[in-house]
Amino acid sequence: MCPGTFDPITAGHLDIIERAASLFDELVVGVAVSPEKGGGPLFSIDERCEHVRVAVQHLSNVKVQPFDNLLVDFAEEVGATVIIKGLRAVTDFEREFQMAQLNYSIDSSIETMFIMAIPEYMYLSSSAVKEIARHNGPVRGLVPEVVLVALTARLTLSR
Ligand code: ADP
């Protein structure tokens, strides 16, 4: 299972999902409903799930599901034994290390495994994409086509 907020899904997320899908028989992408991140998400849970679904439609062993419970409980619910996280620069490490430790202490039957971001996407984040898009900058190539369209529509409306 590959969890995240995906507000919105980026090319970096998609790269991790594609690589995880090639390593496991089945992969569930878990879209977190209520992140405790500043200001709340730009896209609703339904919109974020739909963007991920469209972006992964070429991967036949990937399913997308929203979740609003404890990560290890969601993993158990979908029958996942491994949580896959992407690791970017060292700045991700401290936070991810803490979460992996906590999750392991709650349920040691579920392992967290990390896939390193490729250099091109090492500094790519959903918040950076939103910041660039808000200022009318170029996000093509940083997000799947479905997100490019949605971002343009959302930010044009709010201008
Ligand atoms: P963000 O950190 O961009 O707000 P999420 O909370 O949705 O995104 O992150 C979900 C997972 O995806 C995390 O494990 C995060 O480290 C990983 N991730 C995010 N962006 C990238 C990227 N560009 N390359 C690799 N992994 C990434």
JSON list of N, CA, C and O in Angstrom, two decimals, residues 52-100:
[
{"chain": "A", "resi": 52, "resn": "VAL", "atom": "N", "xyz": [-5.80, 10.45, -9.16]},
{"chain": "A", "resi": 52, "resn": "VAL", "atom": "CA", "xyz": [-4.89, 9.30, -9.03]},
{"chain": "A", "resi": 52, "resn": "VAL", "atom": "C", "xyz": [-5.38, 8.16, -9.92]},
{"chain": "A", "resi": 52, "resn": "VAL", "atom": "O", "xyz": [-4.60, 7.53, -10.63]},
{"chain": "A", "resi": 53, "resn": "ARG", "atom": "N", "xyz": [-6.70, 7.91, -9.92]},
{"chain": "A", "resi": 53, "resn": "ARG", "atom": "CA", "xyz": [-7.26, 6.82, -10.74]},
{"chain": "A", "resi": 53, "resn": "ARG", "atom": "C", "xyz": [-6.93, 7.00, -12.21]},
{"chain": "A", "resi": 53, "resn": "ARG", "atom": "O", "xyz": [-6.51, 6.06, -12.88]},
{"chain": "A", "resi": 54, "resn": "VAL", "atom": "N", "xyz": [-7.11, 8.22, -12.71]},
{"chain": "A", "resi": 54, "resn": "VAL", "atom": "CA", "xyz": [-6.82, 8.48, -14.12]},
{"chain": "A", "resi": 54, "resn": "VAL", "atom": "C", "xyz": [-5.31, 8.31, -14.38]},
{"chain": "A", "resi": 54, "resn": "VAL", "atom": "O", "xyz": [-4.90, 7.69, -15.35]},
{"chain": "A", "resi": 55, "resn": "ALA", "atom": "N", "xyz": [-4.49, 8.81, -13.44]},
{"chain": "A", "resi": 55, "resn": "ALA", "atom": "CA", "xyz": [-3.04, 8.76, -13.63]},
{"chain": "A", "resi": 55, "resn": "ALA", "atom": "C", "xyz": [-2.49, 7.33, -13.60]},
{"chain": "A", "resi": 55, "resn": "ALA", "atom": "O", "xyz": [-1.44, 7.07, -14.20]},
{"chain": "A", "resi": 56, "resn": "VAL", "atom": "N", "xyz": [-3.18, 6.41, -12.92]},
{"chain": "A", "resi": 56, "resn": "VAL", "atom": "CA", "xyz": [-2.64, 5.04, -12.80]},
{"chain": "A", "resi": 56, "resn": "VAL", "atom": "C", "xyz": [-3.40, 4.03, -13.68]},
{"chain": "A", "resi": 56, "resn": "VAL", "atom": "O", "xyz": [-3.21, 2.82, -13.55]},
{"chain": "A", "resi": 57, "resn": "GLN", "atom": "N", "xyz": [-4.24, 4.56, -14.59]},
{"chain": "A", "resi": 57, "resn": "GLN", "atom": "CA", "xyz": [-5.09, 3.62, -15.33]},
{"chain": "A", "resi": 57, "resn": "GLN", "atom": "C", "xyz": [-4.30, 2.66, -16.24]},
{"chain": "A", "resi": 57, "resn": "GLN", "atom": "O", "xyz": [-4.83, 1.63, -16.64]},
{"chain": "A", "resi": 58, "resn": "HIS", "atom": "N", "xyz": [-3.04, 2.99, -16.52]},
{"chain": "A", "resi": 58, "resn": "HIS", "atom": "CA", "xyz": [-2.21, 2.08, -17.34]},
{"chain": "A", "resi": 58, "resn": "HIS", "atom": "C", "xyz": [-1.62, 0.95, -16.49]},
{"chain": "A", "resi": 58, "resn": "HIS", "atom": "O", "xyz": [-0.96, 0.06, -17.01]},
{"chain": "A", "resi": 59, "resn": "LEU", "atom": "N", "xyz": [-1.83, 0.99, -15.17]},
{"chain": "A", "resi": 59, "resn": "LEU", "atom": "CA", "xyz": [-1.26, -0.04, -14.29]},
{"chain": "A", "resi": 59, "resn": "LEU", "atom": "C", "xyz": [-2.39, -0.97, -13.82]},
{"chain": "A", "resi": 59, "resn": "LEU", "atom": "O", "xyz": [-3.21, -0.58, -12.99]},
{"chain": "A", "resi": 60, "resn": "SER", "atom": "N", "xyz": [-2.39, -2.20, -14.36]},
{"chain": "A", "resi": 60, "resn": "SER", "atom": "CA", "xyz": [-3.55, -3.08, -14.11]},
{"chain": "A", "resi": 60, "resn": "SER", "atom": "C", "xyz": [-3.61, -3.63, -12.69]},
{"chain": "A", "resi": 60, "resn": "SER", "atom": "O", "xyz": [-4.67, -4.07, -12.25]},
{"chain": "A", "resi": 61, "resn": "ASN", "atom": "N", "xyz": [-2.49, -3.60, -11.95]},
{"chain": "A", "resi": 61, "resn": "ASN", "atom": "CA", "xyz": [-2.52, -4.17, -10.60]},
{"chain": "A", "resi": 61, "resn": "ASN", "atom": "C", "xyz": [-2.62, -3.11, -9.50]},
{"chain": "A", "resi": 61, "resn": "ASN", "atom": "O", "xyz": [-2.31, -3.37, -8.34]},
{"chain": "A", "resi": 62, "resn": "VAL", "atom": "N", "xyz": [-3.04, -1.91, -9.88]},
{"chain": "A", "resi": 62, "resn": "VAL", "atom": "CA", "xyz": [-3.13, -0.82, -8.90]},
{"chain": "A", "resi": 62, "resn": "VAL", "atom": "C", "xyz": [-4.59, -0.41, -8.65]},
{"chain": "A", "resi": 62, "resn": "VAL", "atom": "O", "xyz": [-5.35, -0.21, -9.60]},
{"chain": "A", "resi": 63, "resn": "LYS", "atom": "N", "xyz": [-4.94, -0.33, -7.36]},
{"chain": "A", "resi": 63, "resn": "LYS", "atom": "CA", "xyz": [-6.28, 0.15, -6.98]},
{"chain": "A", "resi": 63, "resn": "LYS", "atom": "C", "xyz": [-6.12, 1.42, -6.17]},
{"chain": "A", "resi": 63, "resn": "LYS", "atom": "O", "xyz": [-5.10, 1.61, -5.49]},
{"chain": "A", "resi": 64, "resn": "VAL", "atom": "N", "xyz": [-7.14, 2.26, -6.19]},
{"chain": "A", "resi": 64, "resn": "VAL", "atom": "CA", "xyz": [-7.07, 3.52, -5.45]},
{"chain": "A", "resi": 64, "resn": "VAL", "atom": "C", "xyz": [-8.22, 3.57, -4.45]},
{"chain": "A", "resi": 64, "resn": "VAL", "atom": "O", "xyz": [-9.36, 3.29, -4.80]},
{"chain": "A", "resi": 65, "resn": "GLN", "atom": "N", "xyz": [-7.90, 3.90, -3.20]},
{"chain": "A", "resi": 65, "resn": "GLN", "atom": "CA", "xyz": [-8.93, 3.95, -2.17]},
{"chain": "A", "resi": 65, "resn": "GLN", "atom": "C", "xyz": [-8.67, 5.10, -1.20]},
{"chain": "A", "resi": 65, "resn": "GLN", "atom": "O", "xyz": [-7.52, 5.30, -0.79]},
{"chain": "A", "resi": 66, "resn": "PRO", "atom": "N", "xyz": [-9.73, 5.83, -0.82]},
{"chain": "A", "resi": 66, "resn": "PRO", "atom": "CA", "xyz": [-9.54, 6.86, 0.21]},
{"chain": "A", "resi": 66, "resn": "PRO", "atom": "C", "xyz": [-9.45, 6.22, 1.59]},
{"chain": "A", "resi": 66, "resn": "PRO", "atom": "O", "xyz": [-9.96, 5.11, 1.76]},
{"chain": "A", "resi": 67, "resn": "PHE", "atom": "N", "xyz": [-8.80, 6.88, 2.54]},
{"chain": "A", "resi": 67, "resn": "PHE", "atom": "CA", "xyz": [-8.82, 6.37, 3.91]},
{"chain": "A", "resi": 67, "resn": "PHE", "atom": "C", "xyz": [-8.80, 7.52, 4.91]},
{"chain": "A", "resi": 67, "resn": "PHE", "atom": "O", "xyz": [-8.27, 8.58, 4.64]},
{"chain": "A", "resi": 68, "resn": "ASP", "atom": "N", "xyz": [-9.41, 7.24, 6.07]},
{"chain": "A", "resi": 68, "resn": "ASP", "atom": "CA", "xyz": [-9.50, 8.28, 7.10]},
{"chain": "A", "resi": 68, "resn": "ASP", "atom": "C", "xyz": [-9.21, 7.68, 8.47]},
{"chain": "A", "resi": 68, "resn": "ASP", "atom": "O", "xyz": [-9.63, 8.22, 9.48]},
{"chain": "A", "resi": 69, "resn": "ASN", "atom": "N", "xyz": [-8.53, 6.54, 8.48]},
{"chain": "A", "resi": 69, "resn": "ASN", "atom": "CA", "xyz": [-8.21, 5.91, 9.77]},
{"chain": "A", "resi": 69, "resn": "ASN", "atom": "C", "xyz": [-6.70, 5.81, 9.93]},
{"chain": "A", "resi": 69, "resn": "ASN", "atom": "O", "xyz": [-5.95, 6.30, 9.09]},
{"chain": "A", "resi": 70, "resn": "LEU", "atom": "N", "xyz": [-6.30, 5.16, 11.00]},
{"chain": "A", "resi": 70, "resn": "LEU", "atom": "CA", "xyz": [-4.87, 4.97, 11.25]},
{"chain": "A", "resi": 70, "resn": "LEU", "atom": "C", "xyz": [-4.26, 4.19, 10.09]},
{"chain": "A", "resi": 70, "resn": "LEU", "atom": "O", "xyz": [-4.85, 3.22, 9.61]},
{"chain": "A", "resi": 71, "resn": "LEU", "atom": "N", "xyz": [-3.06, 4.60, 9.67]},
{"chain": "A", "resi": 71, "resn": "LEU", "atom": "CA", "xyz": [-2.44, 3.98, 8.50]},
{"chain": "A", "resi": 71, "resn": "LEU", "atom": "C", "xyz": [-2.33, 2.45, 8.61]},
{"chain": "A", "resi": 71, "resn": "LEU", "atom": "O", "xyz": [-2.67, 1.74, 7.66]},
{"chain": "A", "resi": 72, "resn": "VAL", "atom": "N", "xyz": [-1.89, 1.96, 9.77]},
{"chain": "A", "resi": 72, "resn": "VAL", "atom": "CA", "xyz": [-1.74, 0.50, 9.91]},
{"chain": "A", "resi": 72, "resn": "VAL", "atom": "C", "xyz": [-3.11, -0.20, 9.88]},
{"chain": "A", "resi": 72, "resn": "VAL", "atom": "O", "xyz": [-3.22, -1.34, 9.41]},
{"chain": "A", "resi": 73, "resn": "ASP", "atom": "N", "xyz": [-4.15, 0.48, 10.37]},
{"chain": "A", "resi": 73, "resn": "ASP", "atom": "CA", "xyz": [-5.49, -0.11, 10.32]},
{"chain": "A", "resi": 73, "resn": "ASP", "atom": "C", "xyz": [-5.97, -0.19, 8.87]},
{"chain": "A", "resi": 73, "resn": "ASP", "atom": "O", "xyz": [-6.58, -1.18, 8.46]},
{"chain": "A", "resi": 74, "resn": "PHE", "atom": "N", "xyz": [-5.68, 0.87, 8.12]},
{"chain": "A", "resi": 74, "resn": "PHE", "atom": "CA", "xyz": [-6.07, 0.87, 6.70]},
{"chain": "A", "resi": 74, "resn": "PHE", "atom": "C", "xyz": [-5.30, -0.23, 5.96]},
{"chain": "A", "resi": 74, "resn": "PHE", "atom": "O", "xyz": [-5.87, -0.96, 5.13]},
{"chain": "A", "resi": 75, "resn": "ALA", "atom": "N", "xyz": [-4.01, -0.37, 6.27]},
{"chain": "A", "resi": 75, "resn": "ALA", "atom": "CA", "xyz": [-3.19, -1.41, 5.63]},
{"chain": "A", "resi": 75, "resn": "ALA", "atom": "C", "xyz": [-3.81, -2.78, 5.88]},
{"chain": "A", "resi": 75, "resn": "ALA", "atom": "O", "xyz": [-3.96, -3.59, 4.97]},
{"chain": "A", "resi": 76, "resn": "GLU", "atom": "N", "xyz": [-4.19, -3.00, 7.12]},
{"chain": "A", "resi": 76, "resn": "GLU", "atom": "CA", "xyz": [-4.80, -4.28, 7.49]},
{"chain": "A", "resi": 76, "resn": "GLU", "atom": "C", "xyz": [-6.12, -4.50, 6.76]},
{"chain": "A", "resi": 76, "resn": "GLU", "atom": "O", "xyz": [-6.39, -5.59, 6.25]},
{"chain": "A", "resi": 77, "resn": "GLU", "atom": "N", "xyz": [-6.91, -3.43, 6.72]},
{"chain": "A", "resi": 77, "resn": "GLU", "atom": "CA", "xyz": [-8.23, -3.47, 6.06]},
{"chain": "A", "resi": 77, "resn": "GLU", "atom": "C", "xyz": [-8.12, -3.91, 4.60]},
{"chain": "A", "resi": 77, "resn": "GLU", "atom": "O", "xyz": [-8.94, -4.68, 4.12]},
{"chain": "A", "resi": 78, "resn": "VAL", "atom": "N", "xyz": [-7.08, -3.43, 3.90]},
{"chain": "A", "resi": 78, "resn": "VAL", "atom": "CA", "xyz": [-6.94, -3.79, 2.48]},
{"chain": "A", "resi": 78, "resn": "VAL", "atom": "C", "xyz": [-6.05, -5.02, 2.29]},
{"chain": "A", "resi": 78, "resn": "VAL", "atom": "O", "xyz": [-5.78, -5.44, 1.17]},
{"chain": "A", "resi": 79, "resn": "GLY", "atom": "N", "xyz": [-5.59, -5.59, 3.39]},
{"chain": "A", "resi": 79, "resn": "GLY", "atom": "CA", "xyz": [-4.78, -6.81, 3.31]},
{"chain": "A", "resi": 79, "resn": "GLY", "atom": "C", "xyz": [-3.34, -6.56, 2.90]},
{"chain": "A", "resi": 79, "resn": "GLY", "atom": "O", "xyz": [-2.67, -7.45, 2.36]},
{"chain": "A", "resi": 80, "resn": "ALA", "atom": "N", "xyz": [-2.84, -5.34, 3.15]},
{"chain": "A", "resi": 80, "resn": "ALA", "atom": "CA", "xyz": [-1.47, -5.01, 2.77]},
{"chain": "A", "resi": 80, "resn": "ALA", "atom": "C", "xyz": [-0.50, -5.37, 3.90]},
{"chain": "A", "resi": 80, "resn": "ALA", "atom": "O", "xyz": [-0.82, -5.16, 5.07]},
{"chain": "A", "resi": 81, "resn": "THR", "atom": "N", "xyz": [0.67, -5.89, 3.54]},
{"chain": "A", "resi": 81, "resn": "THR", "atom": "CA", "xyz": [1.67, -6.22, 4.55]},
{"chain": "A", "resi": 81, "resn": "THR", "atom": "C", "xyz": [2.86, -5.27, 4.48]},
{"chain": "A", "resi": 81, "resn": "THR", "atom": "O", "xyz": [3.72, -5.27, 5.35]},
{"chain": "A", "resi": 82, "resn": "VAL", "atom": "N", "xyz": [2.90, -4.47, 3.42]},
{"chain": "A", "resi": 82, "resn": "VAL", "atom": "CA", "xyz": [4.01, -3.53, 3.26]},
{"chain": "A", "resi": 82, "resn": "VAL", "atom": "C", "xyz": [3.47, -2.13, 2.95]},
{"chain": "A", "resi": 82, "resn": "VAL", "atom": "O", "xyz": [2.56, -1.98, 2.13]},
{"chain": "A", "resi": 83, "resn": "ILE", "atom": "N", "xyz": [4.04, -1.13, 3.64]},
{"chain": "A", "resi": 83, "resn": "ILE", "atom": "CA", "xyz": [3.72, 0.26, 3.34]},
{"chain": "A", "resi": 83, "resn": "ILE", "atom": "C", "xyz": [4.91, 0.82, 2.56]},
{"chain": "A", "resi": 83, "resn": "ILE", "atom": "O", "xyz": [6.06, 0.73, 2.99]},
{"chain": "A", "resi": 84, "resn": "ILE", "atom": "N", "xyz": [4.63, 1.35, 1.38]},
{"chain": "A", "resi": 84, "resn": "ILE", "atom": "CA", "xyz": [5.69, 1.91, 0.53]},
{"chain": "A", "resi": 84, "resn": "ILE", "atom": "C", "xyz": [5.66, 3.43, 0.61]},
{"chain": "A", "resi": 84, "resn": "ILE", "atom": "O", "xyz": [4.62, 4.05, 0.39]},
{"chain": "A", "resi": 85, "resn": "LYS", "atom": "N", "xyz": [6.81, 4.01, 0.91]},
{"chain": "A", "resi": 85, "resn": "LYS", "atom": "CA", "xyz": [6.91, 5.47, 0.92]},
{"chain": "A", "resi": 85, "resn": "LYS", "atom": "C", "xyz": [8.03, 5.90, -0.03]},
{"chain": "A", "resi": 85, "resn": "LYS", "atom": "O", "xyz": [9.03, 5.19, -0.17]},
{"chain": "A", "resi": 86, "resn": "GLY", "atom": "N", "xyz": [7.84, 7.07, -0.62]},
{"chain": "A", "resi": 86, "resn": "GLY", "atom": "CA", "xyz": [8.91, 7.63, -1.44]},
{"chain": "A", "resi": 86, "resn": "GLY", "atom": "C", "xyz": [9.80, 8.48, -0.56]},
{"chain": "A", "resi": 86, "resn": "GLY", "atom": "O", "xyz": [9.31, 9.13, 0.36]},
{"chain": "A", "resi": 87, "resn": "LEU", "atom": "N", "xyz": [11.09, 8.45, -0.81]},
{"chain": "A", "resi": 87, "resn": "LEU", "atom": "CA", "xyz": [12.02, 9.29, -0.04]},
{"chain": "A", "resi": 87, "resn": "LEU", "atom": "C", "xyz": [12.70, 10.27, -0.97]},
{"chain": "A", "resi": 87, "resn": "LEU", "atom": "O", "xyz": [13.34, 9.88, -1.94]},
{"chain": "A", "resi": 88, "resn": "ARG", "atom": "N", "xyz": [12.55, 11.55, -0.63]},
{"chain": "A", "resi": 88, "resn": "ARG", "atom": "CA", "xyz": [13.24, 12.56, -1.44]},
{"chain": "A", "resi": 88, "resn": "ARG", "atom": "C", "xyz": [14.53, 12.96, -0.74]},
{"chain": "A", "resi": 88, "resn": "ARG", "atom": "O", "xyz": [15.26, 12.11, -0.27]},
{"chain": "A", "resi": 89, "resn": "ALA", "atom": "N", "xyz": [14.77, 14.23, -0.62]},
{"chain": "A", "resi": 89, "resn": "ALA", "atom": "CA", "xyz": [16.01, 14.69, 0.03]},
{"chain": "A", "resi": 89, "resn": "ALA", "atom": "C", "xyz": [16.01, 14.26, 1.50]},
{"chain": "A", "resi": 89, "resn": "ALA", "atom": "O", "xyz": [15.00, 13.76, 2.01]},
{"chain": "A", "resi": 90, "resn": "VAL", "atom": "N", "xyz": [17.12, 14.45, 2.18]},
{"chain": "A", "resi": 90, "resn": "VAL", "atom": "CA", "xyz": [17.23, 14.05, 3.58]},
{"chain": "A", "resi": 90, "resn": "VAL", "atom": "C", "xyz": [16.16, 14.66, 4.47]},
{"chain": "A", "resi": 90, "resn": "VAL", "atom": "O", "xyz": [15.83, 14.13, 5.53]},
{"chain": "A", "resi": 91, "resn": "THR", "atom": "N", "xyz": [15.57, 15.78, 4.01]},
{"chain": "A", "resi": 91, "resn": "THR", "atom": "CA", "xyz": [14.52, 16.44, 4.80]},
{"chain": "A", "resi": 91, "resn": "THR", "atom": "C", "xyz": [13.33, 15.52, 5.05]},
{"chain": "A", "resi": 91, "resn": "THR", "atom": "O", "xyz": [12.64, 15.66, 6.05]},
{"chain": "A", "resi": 92, "resn": "ASP", "atom": "N", "xyz": [13.05, 14.59, 4.13]},
{"chain": "A", "resi": 92, "resn": "ASP", "atom": "CA", "xyz": [11.96, 13.62, 4.34]},
{"chain": "A", "resi": 92, "resn": "ASP", "atom": "C", "xyz": [12.30, 12.61, 5.41]},
{"chain": "A", "resi": 92, "resn": "ASP", "atom": "O", "xyz": [11.42, 12.03, 6.03]},
{"chain": "A", "resi": 93, "resn": "PHE", "atom": "N", "xyz": [13.60, 12.38, 5.59]},
{"chain": "A", "resi": 93, "resn": "PHE", "atom": "CA", "xyz": [14.05, 11.22, 6.35]},
{"chain": "A", "resi": 93, "resn": "PHE", "atom": "C", "xyz": [13.56, 11.21, 7.79]},
{"chain": "A", "resi": 93, "resn": "PHE", "atom": "O", "xyz": [12.98, 10.23, 8.26]},
{"chain": "A", "resi": 94, "resn": "GLU", "atom": "N", "xyz": [13.79, 12.31, 8.49]},
{"chain": "A", "resi": 94, "resn": "GLU", "atom": "CA", "xyz": [13.44, 12.41, 9.91]},
{"chain": "A", "resi": 94, "resn": "GLU", "atom": "C", "xyz": [11.96, 12.08, 10.15]},
{"chain": "A", "resi": 94, "resn": "GLU", "atom": "O", "xyz": [11.61, 11.25, 10.98]},
{"chain": "A", "resi": 95, "resn": "ARG", "atom": "N", "xyz": [11.08, 12.72, 9.35]},
{"chain": "A", "resi": 95, "resn": "ARG", "atom": "CA", "xyz": [9.64, 12.55, 9.47]},
{"chain": "A", "resi": 95, "resn": "ARG", "atom": "C", "xyz": [9.23, 11.11, 9.13]},
{"chain": "A", "resi": 95, "resn": "ARG", "atom": "O", "xyz": [8.49, 10.47, 9.85]},
{"chain": "A", "resi": 96, "resn": "GLU", "atom": "N", "xyz": [9.77, 10.61, 8.02]},
{"chain": "A", "resi": 96, "resn": "GLU", "atom": "CA", "xyz": [9.41, 9.26, 7.58]},
{"chain": "A", "resi": 96, "resn": "GLU", "atom": "C", "xyz": [9.93, 8.20, 8.55]},
{"chain": "A", "resi": 96, "resn": "GLU", "atom": "O", "xyz": [9.28, 7.20, 8.79]},
{"chain": "A", "resi": 97, "resn": "PHE", "atom": "N", "xyz": [11.13, 8.45, 9.09]},
{"chain": "A", "resi": 97, "resn": "PHE", "atom": "CA", "xyz": [11.74, 7.51, 10.04]},
{"chain": "A", "resi": 97, "resn": "PHE", "atom": "C", "xyz": [10.85, 7.41, 11.29]},
{"chain": "A", "resi": 97, "resn": "PHE", "atom": "O", "xyz": [10.56, 6.32, 11.77]},
{"chain": "A", "resi": 98, "resn": "GLN", "atom": "N", "xyz": [10.39, 8.57, 11.76]},
{"chain": "A", "resi": 98, "resn": "GLN", "atom": "CA", "xyz": [9.52, 8.61, 12.94]},
{"chain": "A", "resi": 98, "resn": "GLN", "atom": "C", "xyz": [8.20, 7.87, 12.67]},
{"chain": "A", "resi": 98, "resn": "GLN", "atom": "O", "xyz": [7.76, 7.05, 13.48]},
{"chain": "A", "resi": 99, "resn": "MET", "atom": "N", "xyz": [7.60, 8.14, 11.51]},
{"chain": "A", "resi": 99, "resn": "MET", "atom": "CA", "xyz": [6.32, 7.49, 11.18]},
{"chain": "A", "resi": 99, "resn": "MET", "atom": "C", "xyz": [6.48, 5.98, 11.05]},
{"chain": "A", "resi": 99, "resn": "MET", "atom": "O", "xyz": [5.64, 5.21, 11.52]},
{"chain": "A", "resi": 100, "resn": "ALA", "atom": "N", "xyz": [7.59, 5.56, 10.42]},
{"chain": "A", "resi": 100, "resn": "ALA", "atom": "CA", "xyz": [7.83, 4.13, 10.24]},
{"chain": "A", "resi": 100, "resn": "ALA", "atom": "C", "xyz": [8.00, 3.45, 11.60]},
{"chain": "A", "resi": 100, "resn": "ALA", "atom": "O", "xyz": [7.45, 2.37, 11.85]}
]
